[in-house]
Short mmCIF file of C-alpha atoms in Angstrom, two decimals:
data_model
loop_
_atom_site.label_atom_id
_atom_site.label_comp_id
_atom_site.label_asym_id
_atom_site.label_seq_id
_atom_site.Cartn_x
_atom_site.Cartn_y
_atom_site.Cartn_z
CA UNK M 1 60.60 14.14 61.35
CA UNK M 2 64.06 12.66 60.33
CA UNK M 3 65.31 9.45 61.66
CA UNK M 4 68.75 8.28 62.14
CA UNK M 5 69.22 7.12 58.82
CA UNK M 6 68.47 10.42 57.19
CA UNK M 7 71.26 11.91 54.88
CA UNK M 8 72.31 15.44 55.21
CA UNK M 9 70.79 16.21 51.80
CA UNK M 10 67.44 14.54 53.10
CA UNK M 11 67.36 17.24 55.97
CA UNK M 12 68.22 20.14 53.63
CA UNK M 13 65.60 19.31 50.95
CA UNK M 14 62.93 18.05 53.62
CA UNK M 15 63.28 21.11 56.01
CA UNK M 16 62.55 24.00 53.83
CA UNK M 17 66.10 25.22 53.75
CA UNK M 18 65.89 25.86 50.03
CA UNK M 19 62.89 27.94 50.33
CA UNK M 20 64.50 29.86 53.22
CA UNK M 21 67.48 30.82 51.01
CA UNK M 22 65.10 32.09 48.30
CA UNK M 23 63.17 34.11 50.75
CA UNK M 24 66.62 35.73 51.99
CA UNK M 25 67.39 36.80 48.51
CA UNK M 26 63.85 38.35 48.16
CA UNK M 27 64.82 40.61 50.93
CA UNK M 28 63.46 38.75 54.14
CA UNK M 29 65.15 38.24 57.41
CA UNK M 30 65.58 34.32 57.76
CA UNK M 31 67.05 32.49 60.63
CA UNK M 32 67.68 28.67 61.41
CA UNK M 33 68.69 27.51 64.74
CA UNK M 34 69.43 24.06 66.10
CA UNK M 35 68.21 23.31 69.56
CA UNK M 36 68.68 20.27 71.64
CA UNK M 37 70.74 18.48 74.38
CA UNK M 38 74.49 18.25 74.18
CA UNK M 39 75.90 15.67 71.87
CA UNK M 40 72.37 15.28 69.97
CA UNK M 41 73.79 16.46 66.58
CA UNK M 42 73.30 20.18 66.32
CA UNK M 43 76.48 21.25 65.17
CA UNK M 44 76.69 18.25 62.74
CA UNK M 45 73.35 19.15 61.28
CA UNK M 46 74.36 22.56 60.54
CA UNK M 47 77.93 22.17 59.44
CA UNK M 48 78.69 18.48 59.16
CA UNK M 49 82.21 17.32 60.15
CA UNK M 50 84.24 20.45 59.81
CA UNK M 51 87.33 19.95 57.68
CA UNK M 52 90.65 20.09 59.65
CA UNK M 53 92.06 22.62 57.37
CA UNK M 54 91.22 24.15 53.96
CA UNK M 55 93.41 21.66 52.34
CA UNK M 56 91.53 18.63 53.86
CA UNK M 57 87.91 19.31 53.02
CA UNK M 58 84.94 17.11 54.34
CA UNK M 59 83.16 14.68 52.05
CA UNK M 60 80.57 16.35 50.08
CA UNK M 61 77.66 14.00 51.19
CA UNK M 62 78.44 14.96 54.83
CA UNK M 63 78.09 18.74 54.35
CA UNK M 64 75.60 20.31 56.49
CA UNK M 65 72.73 22.81 56.14
CA UNK M 66 75.09 25.60 56.06
CA UNK M 67 77.49 24.71 53.31
CA UNK M 68 74.39 23.53 51.27
CA UNK M 69 72.68 26.74 51.92
CA UNK M 70 75.79 28.83 50.92
CA UNK M 71 75.87 26.77 47.56
CA UNK M 72 72.18 27.24 46.91
CA UNK M 73 72.54 30.95 47.47
CA UNK M 74 75.19 31.28 45.06
CA UNK M 75 73.36 29.12 42.40
CA UNK M 76 70.05 31.02 42.83
CA UNK M 77 71.65 34.37 42.42
CA UNK M 78 73.18 33.11 39.14
CA UNK M 79 69.96 31.57 37.80
CA UNK M 80 67.88 34.71 38.68
CA UNK M 81 70.24 37.09 37.10
CA UNK M 82 70.60 38.99 40.30
CA UNK M 83 73.47 41.16 41.23
CA UNK M 84 74.31 40.05 44.70
CA UNK M 85 76.65 41.72 47.20
CA UNK M 86 77.46 39.17 50.00
CA UNK M 87 79.04 39.45 53.28
CA UNK M 88 79.34 37.47 56.49
CA UNK M 89 79.56 38.04 60.20
CA UNK M 90 80.23 35.39 62.86
CA UNK M 91 79.72 35.77 66.61
CA UNK M 92 79.66 33.70 69.50
CA UNK M 93 77.90 34.30 73.13
CA UNK M 94 80.21 32.95 75.71
CA UNK M 95 79.13 33.51 79.35
CA UNK M 96 77.07 36.35 78.36
CA UNK M 97 79.84 38.05 76.56
CA UNK M 98 79.55 38.70 72.65
CA UNK M 99 82.69 38.06 70.82
CA UNK M 100 83.70 38.32 66.91
CA UNK M 101 85.00 35.03 65.61
CA UNK M 102 86.28 36.55 62.42
CA UNK M 103 88.19 39.51 63.85
CA UNK M 104 91.90 38.94 63.96
CA UNK M 105 93.83 38.79 67.22
CA UNK M 106 92.70 37.65 70.68
CA UNK M 107 88.86 37.63 71.05
CA UNK M 108 87.43 40.73 72.64
CA UNK M 109 83.96 41.55 74.02
CA UNK M 110 81.69 43.55 71.74
CA UNK M 111 78.88 45.89 73.24
CA UNK M 112 75.14 44.86 72.33
CA UNK M 113 73.15 47.95 71.44
CA UNK M 114 69.58 48.92 70.74
CA UNK M 115 68.02 51.46 68.59
CA UNK M 116 64.42 52.21 67.24
CA UNK M 117 65.45 51.55 63.73
CA UNK M 118 67.64 48.58 64.18
CA UNK M 119 66.57 46.89 67.21
CA UNK M 120 69.22 44.93 69.08
CA UNK M 121 72.63 44.93 67.19
CA UNK M 122 76.31 44.24 67.99
CA UNK M 123 78.51 47.32 67.60
CA UNK M 124 81.79 47.07 65.76
CA UNK M 125 81.24 43.45 64.62
CA UNK M 126 83.43 42.66 61.65
CA UNK M 127 81.64 41.90 58.27
CA UNK M 128 83.70 40.24 55.46
CA UNK M 129 82.70 40.40 51.90
CA UNK M 130 82.68 37.09 49.76
CA UNK M 131 82.04 36.01 46.19
CA UNK M 132 82.55 32.28 46.06
CA UNK M 133 81.57 29.05 47.93
CA UNK M 134 85.22 28.54 48.87
CA UNK M 135 85.39 31.88 50.41
CA UNK M 136 82.38 31.50 52.74
CA UNK M 137 83.44 27.98 53.71
CA UNK M 138 86.74 29.14 54.47
CA UNK M 139 85.19 31.93 56.91
CA UNK M 140 83.12 29.31 58.57
CA UNK M 141 86.19 27.28 59.25
CA UNK M 142 88.14 30.25 60.56
CA UNK M 143 85.54 31.17 62.87
CA UNK M 144 84.61 27.86 64.01
CA UNK M 145 88.18 26.85 64.98
CA UNK M 146 88.10 29.96 67.17
CA UNK M 147 85.07 28.98 69.06
CA UNK M 148 85.16 27.70 72.73
CA UNK M 149 84.77 23.98 73.24
CA UNK M 150 85.32 21.70 75.96
CA UNK M 151 85.20 17.79 76.66
CA UNK M 152 82.83 16.34 79.28
CA UNK M 153 81.06 13.20 80.08
CA UNK M 154 78.52 13.46 77.22
CA UNK M 155 80.65 15.03 74.47
CA UNK M 156 84.23 15.12 73.85
CA UNK M 157 83.94 18.39 71.65
CA UNK M 158 80.99 20.26 73.41
CA UNK M 159 80.56 23.80 72.28
CA UNK M 160 80.57 26.19 75.22
CA UNK M 161 79.09 29.06 73.32
CA UNK M 162 76.09 30.05 71.19
CA UNK M 163 77.44 30.79 67.59
CA UNK M 164 75.63 32.95 65.04
CA UNK M 165 76.86 33.27 61.44
CA UNK M 166 74.83 35.75 59.59
CA UNK M 167 75.00 36.19 55.74
CA UNK M 168 73.96 39.70 54.67
CA UNK M 169 72.46 39.80 51.02
CA UNK M 170 72.16 42.93 49.00
CA UNK M 171 70.51 42.10 45.68
CA UNK M 172 70.13 44.45 42.64
CA UNK M 173 67.82 42.75 39.97
CA UNK M 174 67.92 44.31 36.43
CA UNK M 175 65.04 44.13 34.23
CA UNK M 176 65.58 43.19 30.60
CA UNK M 177 62.89 45.66 29.54
CA UNK M 178 63.69 49.42 29.14
CA UNK M 179 62.24 51.67 31.71
CA UNK M 180 59.32 53.91 30.40
CA UNK M 181 60.57 56.74 28.07
CA UNK M 182 63.80 54.87 27.37
CA UNK M 183 64.53 53.63 23.95
CA UNK M 184 64.89 50.18 22.87
CA UNK M 185 68.50 50.15 23.72
CA UNK M 186 68.10 51.92 27.06
CA UNK M 187 68.80 50.45 30.44
CA UNK M 188 66.13 48.24 32.29
CA UNK M 189 64.67 49.18 35.61
CA UNK M 190 66.44 48.19 38.80
CA UNK M 191 65.23 47.02 42.19
CA UNK M 192 67.14 46.52 45.36
CA UNK M 193 66.69 44.35 48.23
CA UNK M 194 68.47 43.54 51.71
CA UNK M 195 67.87 40.20 53.22
CA UNK M 196 69.88 38.17 55.89
CA UNK M 197 70.23 34.47 56.38
CA UNK M 198 71.28 33.67 60.00
CA UNK M 199 72.46 30.27 61.23
CA UNK M 200 72.36 29.83 65.09
CA UNK M 201 74.21 26.79 66.69
CA UNK M 202 73.15 26.84 70.15
CA UNK M 203 75.25 25.33 72.99
CA UNK M 204 73.55 22.11 74.29
CA UNK M 205 71.22 21.99 77.19
CA UNK M 206 72.76 19.67 79.98
CA UNK M 207 72.37 18.69 83.48
CA UNK M 208 75.65 19.27 85.49
CA UNK M 209 75.41 16.07 87.35
CA UNK M 210 75.25 13.97 84.05
CA UNK M 211 78.27 15.58 82.41
CA UNK M 212 80.68 15.55 85.60
CA UNK M 213 81.33 19.40 84.89
CA UNK M 214 82.99 21.42 87.69
CA UNK M 215 84.87 24.53 88.26
CA UNK M 216 84.89 26.54 84.96
CA UNK M 217 82.84 24.00 83.06
CA UNK M 218 80.07 24.13 85.66
CA UNK M 219 80.00 28.05 85.32
CA UNK M 220 79.74 27.71 81.57
CA UNK M 221 76.93 25.08 81.91
CA UNK M 222 74.94 27.43 84.15
CA UNK M 223 75.30 30.20 81.80
CA UNK M 224 74.21 28.25 78.75
CA UNK M 225 71.28 26.70 80.78
CA UNK M 226 70.15 30.21 81.88
CA UNK M 227 70.35 31.65 78.22
CA UNK M 228 68.36 28.44 76.82
CA UNK M 229 65.74 28.78 79.63
CA UNK M 230 65.32 32.44 78.56
CA UNK M 231 64.79 31.39 74.84
CA UNK M 232 62.87 28.40 75.16
CA UNK M 233 61.13 28.41 78.69
CA UNK M 234 60.49 32.22 78.61
CA UNK M 235 60.35 33.75 75.27
CA UNK M 236 59.18 30.98 73.02
CA UNK M 237 56.65 29.68 75.49
CA UNK M 238 54.98 33.26 75.76
CA UNK M 239 55.18 33.85 72.03
CA UNK M 240 53.33 30.42 71.48
CA UNK M 241 50.29 31.84 73.17
CA UNK M 242 47.46 33.76 71.28
CA UNK M 243 48.51 37.41 70.74
CA UNK M 244 45.67 38.71 72.84
CA UNK M 245 47.02 36.55 75.94
CA UNK M 246 50.58 37.45 75.80
CA UNK M 247 52.32 39.40 78.53
CA UNK M 248 55.59 41.12 78.06
CA UNK M 249 58.23 39.03 76.14
CA UNK M 250 61.34 39.16 78.22
CA UNK M 251 64.06 39.32 75.39
CA UNK M 252 66.25 41.32 77.66
CA UNK M 253 66.81 38.39 79.86
CA UNK M 254 69.75 37.12 77.87
CA UNK M 255 72.15 38.24 75.16
CA UNK M 256 70.92 35.30 73.08
CA UNK M 257 67.26 36.29 73.04
CA UNK M 258 68.12 40.01 72.40
CA UNK M 259 69.92 39.03 69.24
CA UNK M 260 67.04 36.62 68.25
CA UNK M 261 64.24 38.97 69.06
CA UNK M 262 63.40 39.93 65.53
CA UNK M 263 63.62 36.19 64.30
CA UNK M 264 61.31 35.17 67.09
CA UNK M 265 58.71 37.91 67.50
CA UNK M 266 59.28 40.37 64.71
CA UNK M 267 59.31 40.36 60.99
CA UNK M 268 61.67 37.46 60.46
CA UNK M 269 61.06 33.85 59.06
CA UNK M 270 62.56 31.22 61.54
CA UNK M 271 63.16 27.35 61.15
CA UNK M 272 64.03 25.44 64.32
CA UNK M 273 65.72 22.15 64.10
CA UNK M 274 65.14 20.15 67.03
CA UNK M 275 67.93 17.46 67.64
CA UNK M 276 67.25 14.59 69.99
CA UNK M 277 69.11 11.45 71.11
CA UNK M 278 68.02 7.94 70.69
CA UNK M 279 69.61 6.85 74.00
CA UNK M 280 67.12 6.15 76.99
CA UNK M 281 69.76 7.83 79.16
CA UNK M 282 68.70 11.05 77.71
CA UNK M 283 64.87 10.47 77.76
CA UNK M 284 64.13 13.57 79.96
CA UNK M 285 66.14 15.99 77.81
CA UNK M 286 64.52 14.46 74.60
CA UNK M 287 61.06 15.06 76.02
CA UNK M 288 61.98 18.64 77.00
CA UNK M 289 63.26 19.46 73.65
CA UNK M 290 60.18 18.01 71.92
CA UNK M 291 57.99 19.78 74.27
CA UNK M 292 59.69 23.27 73.29
CA UNK M 293 59.64 22.22 69.55
CA UNK M 294 55.94 21.80 69.96
CA UNK M 295 55.57 25.27 71.29
CA UNK M 296 57.78 26.77 68.78
CA UNK M 297 55.49 25.52 65.99
CA UNK M 298 52.79 27.76 67.40
CA UNK M 299 54.78 30.91 67.25
CA UNK M 300 53.87 33.23 64.29
CA UNK M 301 55.83 36.31 62.83
CA UNK M 302 54.67 39.01 60.37
CA UNK M 303 57.27 39.09 57.58
#
């Protein structure tokens, strides 16, 4: 548990993010998602205060889990001697429509498919290769500026979509020892792995009466709340039960739960960051967030 005085570095080191990065390099599918009421600090915890442009970067002390994880990923690859191929994709789910935040031109809706080998996946999404911290931070800034936001009574810059940034990691480790049958100067053995590190910035749960939303904002809020209910109220609640007492997990209830199906109940390793407000006005939503966080702690996967 982190109080209001905790620094971004405290959260990164104390949440287990460094270990999650290492597991992703080792070939596991890892996910971190921030959950909580609108205005509770989800986007700030993940990204910090985003730079206004590439020439005006944010203060290093304020960088969020994402930028710190990117730096850790690149540092780990160098220290391990691994040959990493890195790429990133960045999507948003807005009113149950999946959009590519890195694709040039106006945003277009992408189809969500399912196959036995891949599970749920987004067809035709753009994946961009990168090799440096500056390059991936630039992609984060580019995509985040295209994300849907609006102002209401609880948040001047409220995210109106769920955003998923996924780092695809293909690693090839070369052993310093020659393979059997090779001479002393022969090449070492190679082993390859494929892992992912996915960051999910959920739109905030909110009560329409408290935000003063109407018209399009009200439609957005209802869509957000339905998908969050499918995630926390249905899927996580059922997954928290002992395996023998579980009924069908309704992943198909929303696009969000379809894309998180492997992270929640499959072979992935997942970290949930529950963000709450100290305001007494938000007590009901705070208790709800803590309730779902307690349930999420009981969910187990099989990496």
